[in-house]
PDB file of C-alpha atoms in Angstrom:
ATOM      1  CA  MET A 100     254.476 318.972 -63.026  1.00 49.00           C
ATOM      2  CA  GLN A 101     252.838 316.335 -61.314  1.00 58.00           C
ATOM      3  CA  ARG A 102     255.427 313.105 -61.773  1.00 57.00           C
ATOM      4  CA  ASP A 103     254.121 309.179 -60.567  1.00 64.00           C
ATOM      5  CA  PRO A 104     256.144 308.502 -57.378  1.00 63.00           C
ATOM      6  CA  LEU A 105     256.178 304.517 -59.282  1.00 66.00           C
ATOM      7  CA  GLU A 106     258.164 305.782 -62.514  1.00 67.00           C
ATOM      8  CA  LEU A 107     261.104 306.606 -60.148  1.00 63.00           C
ATOM      9  CA  ILE A 108     261.546 302.460 -58.753  1.00 66.00           C
ATOM     10  CA  ALA A 109     261.583 302.260 -62.572  1.00 62.00           C
ATOM     11  CA  ARG A 110     264.211 304.517 -62.906  1.00 57.00           C
ATOM     12  CA  MET A 111     265.776 302.098 -60.583  1.00 52.00           C
ATOM     13  CA  LEU A 112     266.174 299.628 -63.961  1.00 51.00           C
ATOM     14  CA  VAL A 113     268.611 302.662 -65.143  1.00 50.00           C
ATOM     15  CA  GLY A 114     271.309 304.482 -65.166  1.00 48.00           C
ATOM     16  CA  GLY A 115     271.006 307.894 -64.494  1.00 50.00           C
ATOM     17  CA  SER A 116     269.559 310.241 -62.805  1.00 51.00           C
ATOM     18  CA  PHE A 117     266.519 312.350 -61.217  1.00 51.00           C
ATOM     19  CA  ARG A 118     265.942 316.262 -60.440  1.00 54.00           C
ATOM     20  CA  GLU A 119     263.352 316.832 -58.723  1.00 55.00           C
ATOM     21  CA  PRO A 120     260.920 319.558 -60.981  1.00 54.00           C
ATOM     22  CA  SER A 121     261.459 323.444 -59.245  1.00 58.00           C
ATOM     23  CA  ASP A 122     261.078 327.039 -60.093  1.00 62.00           C
ATOM     24  CA  GLY A 123     264.401 328.751 -61.640  1.00 61.00           C
ATOM     25  CA  ARG A 124     267.706 327.444 -60.837  1.00 62.00           C
ATOM     26  CA  SER A 125     267.554 324.190 -58.090  1.00 58.00           C
ATOM     27  CA  THR A 126     270.393 323.810 -55.207  1.00 61.00           C
ATOM     28  CA  ILE A 127     268.661 320.472 -55.164  1.00 60.00           C
ATOM     29  CA  PRO A 128     270.933 317.958 -55.723  1.00 64.00           C
ATOM     30  CA  PRO A 129     269.564 315.225 -57.816  1.00 64.00           C
ATOM     31  CA  LEU A 130     267.895 312.137 -56.592  1.00 64.00           C
ATOM     32  CA  THR A 131     270.181 308.484 -57.346  1.00 65.00           C
ATOM     33  CA  ALA A 132     269.080 305.182 -56.960  1.00 63.00           C
ATOM     34  CA  ALA A 133     270.361 304.917 -53.580  1.00 69.00           C
ATOM     35  CA  ASP A 134     267.121 307.585 -52.466  1.00 69.00           C
ATOM     36  CA  ILE A 135     264.867 306.218 -53.828  1.00 70.00           C
ATOM     37  CA  ALA A 136     265.871 302.593 -52.781  1.00 73.00           C
ATOM     38  CA  GLY A 137     266.671 304.193 -49.155  1.00 76.00           C
ATOM     39  CA  ALA A 138     263.430 305.405 -49.757  1.00 74.00           C
ATOM     40  CA  VAL A 139     261.632 302.265 -51.180  1.00 77.00           C
ATOM     41  CA  GLY A 140     263.158 299.924 -47.666  1.00 77.00           C
ATOM     42  CA  MET A 141     261.601 302.645 -45.705  1.00 80.00           C
ATOM     43  CA  MET A 142     258.656 301.693 -46.629  1.00 82.00           C
ATOM     44  CA  ARG A 143     256.626 300.311 -43.417  1.00 86.00           C
ATOM     45  CA  ASP A 144     253.410 298.344 -45.302  1.00 85.00           C
ATOM     46  CA  SER A 145     254.996 295.664 -46.442  1.00 85.00           C
ATOM     47  CA  VAL A 146     251.915 294.882 -49.198  1.00 87.00           C
ATOM     48  CA  ALA A 147     252.517 298.107 -49.531  1.00 86.00           C
ATOM     49  CA  LYS A 148     256.284 297.924 -50.368  1.00 85.00           C
ATOM     50  CA  GLN A 149     255.012 294.658 -52.709  1.00 85.00           C
ATOM     51  CA  ALA A 150     252.249 295.937 -54.371  1.00 85.00           C
ATOM     52  CA  VAL A 151     254.297 299.505 -55.524  1.00 83.00           C
ATOM     53  CA  LEU A 152     257.208 298.023 -56.179  1.00 80.00           C
ATOM     54  CA  ALA A 153     255.791 293.998 -58.637  1.00 83.00           C
ATOM     55  CA  VAL A 154     253.553 297.171 -60.767  1.00 81.00           C
ATOM     56  CA  ALA A 155     257.006 299.691 -60.983  1.00 78.00           C
ATOM     57  CA  LEU A 156     258.867 296.819 -62.052  1.00 75.00           C
ATOM     58  CA  ARG A 157     256.192 295.164 -63.897  1.00 77.00           C
ATOM     59  CA  GLY A 158     256.694 292.011 -62.311  1.00 74.00           C
ATOM     60  CA  GLN A 159     260.266 292.085 -62.837  1.00 77.00           C
ATOM     61  CA  GLY A 160     262.790 291.017 -59.908  1.00 70.00           C
ATOM     62  CA  VAL A 161     259.591 291.112 -57.588  1.00 71.00           C
ATOM     63  CA  SER A 162     258.310 288.369 -56.533  1.00 77.00           C
ATOM     64  CA  LEU A 163     253.913 287.898 -57.346  1.00 81.00           C
ATOM     65  CA  SER A 164     253.113 284.462 -54.955  1.00 81.00           C
ATOM     66  CA  SER A 165     254.681 286.272 -52.154  1.00 82.00           C
ATOM     67  CA  LEU A 166     252.395 289.348 -52.943  1.00 83.00           C
ATOM     68  CA  GLY A 167     249.614 287.683 -52.827  1.00 84.00           C
ATOM     69  CA  ARG A 168     250.400 285.581 -49.684  1.00 84.00           C
ATOM     70  CA  SER A 169     251.044 288.834 -48.391  1.00 85.00           C
ATOM     71  CA  LEU A 170     247.825 289.965 -49.738  1.00 88.00           C
ATOM     72  CA  ALA A 171     245.812 287.064 -48.688  1.00 87.00           C
ATOM     73  CA  ARG A 172     245.123 288.140 -44.902  1.00 86.00           C
ATOM     74  CA  ARG A 173     243.566 291.782 -45.067  1.00 87.00           C
ATOM     75  CA  VAL A 174     241.243 289.269 -48.261  1.00 87.00           C
ATOM     76  CA  MET A 175     240.040 287.512 -46.210  1.00 85.00           C
ATOM     77  CA  ARG A 176     239.250 289.486 -43.059  1.00 85.00           C
ATOM     78  CA  GLN A 177     237.459 291.805 -45.821  1.00 84.00           C
ATOM     79  CA  ILE A 178     235.515 288.422 -46.124  1.00 80.00           C
ATOM     80  CA  GLN A 179     235.620 288.502 -43.249  1.00 79.00           C
ATOM     81  CA  TRP A 180     234.155 291.165 -42.286  1.00 82.00           C
ATOM     82  CA  GLN A 181     231.406 290.928 -45.312  1.00 76.00           C
ATOM     83  CA  ARG A 182     230.066 287.912 -43.258  1.00 74.00           C
ATOM     84  CA  ARG A 183     229.343 289.529 -40.332  1.00 75.00           C
ATOM     85  CA  LEU A 184     227.319 291.770 -42.043  1.00 74.00           C
ATOM     86  CA  GLY A 185     225.151 288.706 -42.619  1.00 69.00           C
ATOM     87  CA  THR A 186     226.187 288.501 -46.804  1.00 69.00           C
ATOM     88  CA  LYS A 187     226.579 285.416 -47.363  1.00 68.00           C
ATOM     89  CA  PRO A 188     229.948 284.232 -47.007  1.00 60.00           C
ATOM     90  CA  ALA A 189     231.753 283.209 -50.825  1.00 68.00           C
ATOM     91  CA  LEU A 190     234.298 280.832 -49.868  1.00 75.00           C
ATOM     92  CA  ARG A 191     234.784 279.501 -46.273  1.00 77.00           C
ATOM     93  CA  MET A 192     239.409 279.508 -45.544  1.00 74.00           C
ATOM     94  CA  GLU A 193     238.180 276.007 -43.344  1.00 77.00           C
ATOM     95  CA  ASP A 194     237.726 273.811 -46.657  1.00 83.00           C
ATOM     96  CA  PRO A 195     241.165 273.178 -48.951  1.00 87.00           C
ATOM     97  CA  ALA A 196     239.262 274.098 -51.598  1.00 87.00           C
ATOM     98  CA  ASP A 197     238.580 277.204 -50.483  1.00 85.00           C
ATOM     99  CA  ARG A 198     241.830 278.503 -49.879  1.00 84.00           C
ATOM    100  CA  TRP A 199     243.069 276.883 -53.915  1.00 88.00           C
ATOM    101  CA  ARG A 200     240.442 279.023 -55.078  1.00 89.00           C
ATOM    102  CA  MET A 201     240.668 281.561 -52.938  1.00 88.00           C
ATOM    103  CA  ARG A 202     244.528 281.659 -54.311  1.00 88.00           C
ATOM    104  CA  LEU A 203     243.901 281.428 -58.241  1.00 90.00           C
ATOM    105  CA  VAL A 204     241.305 284.565 -57.707  1.00 91.00           C
ATOM    106  CA  LEU A 205     244.515 286.317 -55.145  1.00 90.00           C
ATOM    107  CA  GLN A 206     246.696 285.056 -58.291  1.00 90.00           C
ATOM    108  CA  ASP A 207     244.489 286.705 -61.378  1.00 92.00           C
ATOM    109  CA  ALA A 208     243.795 290.105 -58.981  1.00 91.00           C
ATOM    110  CA  VAL A 209     247.434 290.588 -59.371  1.00 89.00           C
ATOM    111  CA  ASN A 210     249.427 289.929 -62.570  1.00 89.00           C
ATOM    112  CA  ASP A 211     245.539 291.799 -63.635  1.00 90.00           C
ATOM    113  CA  LEU A 212     247.610 295.248 -61.432  1.00 86.00           C
ATOM    114  CA  VAL A 213     250.864 294.321 -62.989  1.00 85.00           C
ATOM    115  CA  TRP A 214     249.887 293.379 -66.743  1.00 87.00           C
ATOM    116  CA  PRO A 215     246.813 295.378 -67.115  1.00 85.00           C
ATOM    117  CA  GLU A 216     247.479 294.037 -70.810  1.00 87.00           C
ATOM    118  CA  GLY A 217     246.361 290.127 -70.306  1.00 85.00           C
ATOM    119  CA  LYS A 218     243.463 290.719 -68.050  1.00 88.00           C
ATOM    120  CA  MET A 219     240.951 287.247 -69.033  1.00 88.00           C
ATOM    121  CA  ALA A 220     237.953 287.072 -69.173  1.00 91.00           C
ATOM    122  CA  ALA A 221     235.943 286.428 -65.876  1.00 90.00           C
ATOM    123  CA  GLN A 222     233.800 283.744 -67.715  1.00 92.00           C
ATOM    124  CA  ASP A 223     236.790 281.824 -68.321  1.00 92.00           C
ATOM    125  CA  ALA A 224     238.506 283.131 -65.279  1.00 91.00           C
ATOM    126  CA  ALA A 225     235.852 281.765 -63.089  1.00 91.00           C
ATOM    127  CA  LYS A 226     235.598 278.240 -65.267  1.00 92.00           C
ATOM    128  CA  ALA A 227     240.147 277.830 -64.055  1.00 91.00           C
ATOM    129  CA  ALA A 228     239.287 278.511 -60.387  1.00 89.00           C
ATOM    130  CA  LYS A 229     236.105 275.999 -60.525  1.00 90.00           C
ATOM    131  CA  MET A 230     233.557 278.836 -59.306  1.00 90.00           C
ATOM    132  CA  ARG A 231     230.209 280.354 -59.823  1.00 89.00           C
ATOM    133  CA  LYS A 232     231.270 283.708 -61.643  1.00 91.00           C
ATOM    134  CA  GLY A 233     229.658 285.852 -59.785  1.00 88.00           C
ATOM    135  CA  GLU A 234     231.293 284.577 -56.088  1.00 88.00           C
ATOM    136  CA  TYR A 235     234.422 284.799 -57.867  1.00 90.00           C
ATOM    137  CA  LEU A 236     233.485 288.189 -58.943  1.00 91.00           C
ATOM    138  CA  ARG A 237     232.710 288.954 -55.508  1.00 89.00           C
ATOM    139  CA  VAL A 238     235.526 287.693 -54.819  1.00 89.00           C
ATOM    140  CA  TYR A 239     237.654 289.333 -56.891  1.00 92.00           C
ATOM    141  CA  GLY A 240     236.329 292.993 -56.909  1.00 91.00           C
ATOM    142  CA  ILE A 241     237.700 292.631 -52.949  1.00 90.00           C
ATOM    143  CA  ALA A 242     240.745 291.592 -53.474  1.00 91.00           C
ATOM    144  CA  ALA A 243     241.176 293.835 -56.855  1.00 93.00           C
ATOM    145  CA  ALA A 244     240.338 296.595 -54.295  1.00 92.00           C
ATOM    146  CA  THR A 245     242.232 296.079 -51.724  1.00 91.00           C
ATOM    147  CA  LEU A 246     245.347 295.829 -53.917  1.00 91.00           C
ATOM    148  CA  ARG A 247     244.535 298.452 -55.104  1.00 90.00           C
ATOM    149  CA  GLN A 248     244.400 300.622 -52.440  1.00 91.00           C
ATOM    150  CA  ALA A 249     247.579 299.000 -50.463  1.00 89.00           C
ATOM    151  CA  LEU A 250     249.456 300.550 -54.042  1.00 87.00           C
ATOM    152  CA  GLU A 251     248.347 304.090 -53.396  1.00 86.00           C
ATOM    153  CA  ASP A 252     249.233 303.798 -49.448  1.00 88.00           C
ATOM    154  CA  GLY A 253     252.359 302.976 -50.944  1.00 85.00           C
ATOM    155  CA  ARG A 254     252.442 305.612 -54.073  1.00 82.00           C
ATOM    156  CA  LYS A 255     251.739 307.625 -50.943  1.00 83.00           C
ATOM    157  CA  GLU A 256     254.339 306.514 -48.501  1.00 84.00           C
ATOM    158  CA  PHE A 257     256.685 306.488 -50.736  1.00 80.00           C
ATOM    159  CA  SER A 258     256.165 310.147 -52.440  1.00 77.00           C
ATOM    160  CA  GLY A 259     256.204 311.374 -48.126  1.00 78.00           C
ATOM    161  CA  ARG A 260     259.658 309.060 -48.218  1.00 75.00           C
ATOM    162  CA  VAL A 261     261.407 311.037 -51.451  1.00 73.00           C
ATOM    163  CA  PHE A 262     259.427 314.993 -51.218  1.00 68.00           C
ATOM    164  CA  ASN A 263     259.809 314.713 -47.559  1.00 69.00           C
TER     165      ASN A 263
END
């Protein structure tokens, strides 16, 4: 039986304990909320930690704006890397209006990851960010892929800290 590590984080909100599944009689002590909190606290990648907590707790008690700020550096690096490959840059970070647009796109990506049922139409989101739909989708794709990668890295790191 394979359990999602994010389920353990979500269980911190609820009392009780979680016993690691094993074959036969188990002498493994149950995992407590303190074990889970300790594993989260020991995670090295701050963006992955913030992403894991935001998804597991559905945004409650987690600053989504700080996740967006942490994620912004990685997304900007990806945009600069694509610029070096010869594609037209979607946003110029020297321009204050483009930095504002970047924040809106990052907030949309974070919100869509935490609350996928409330996903906004791309045309409406691009209009709210005052961008062309194609440019919005290009930047949103980079942000969403970076965020999904951070979440997957966080899952692996958390699982390694708890179960190894």
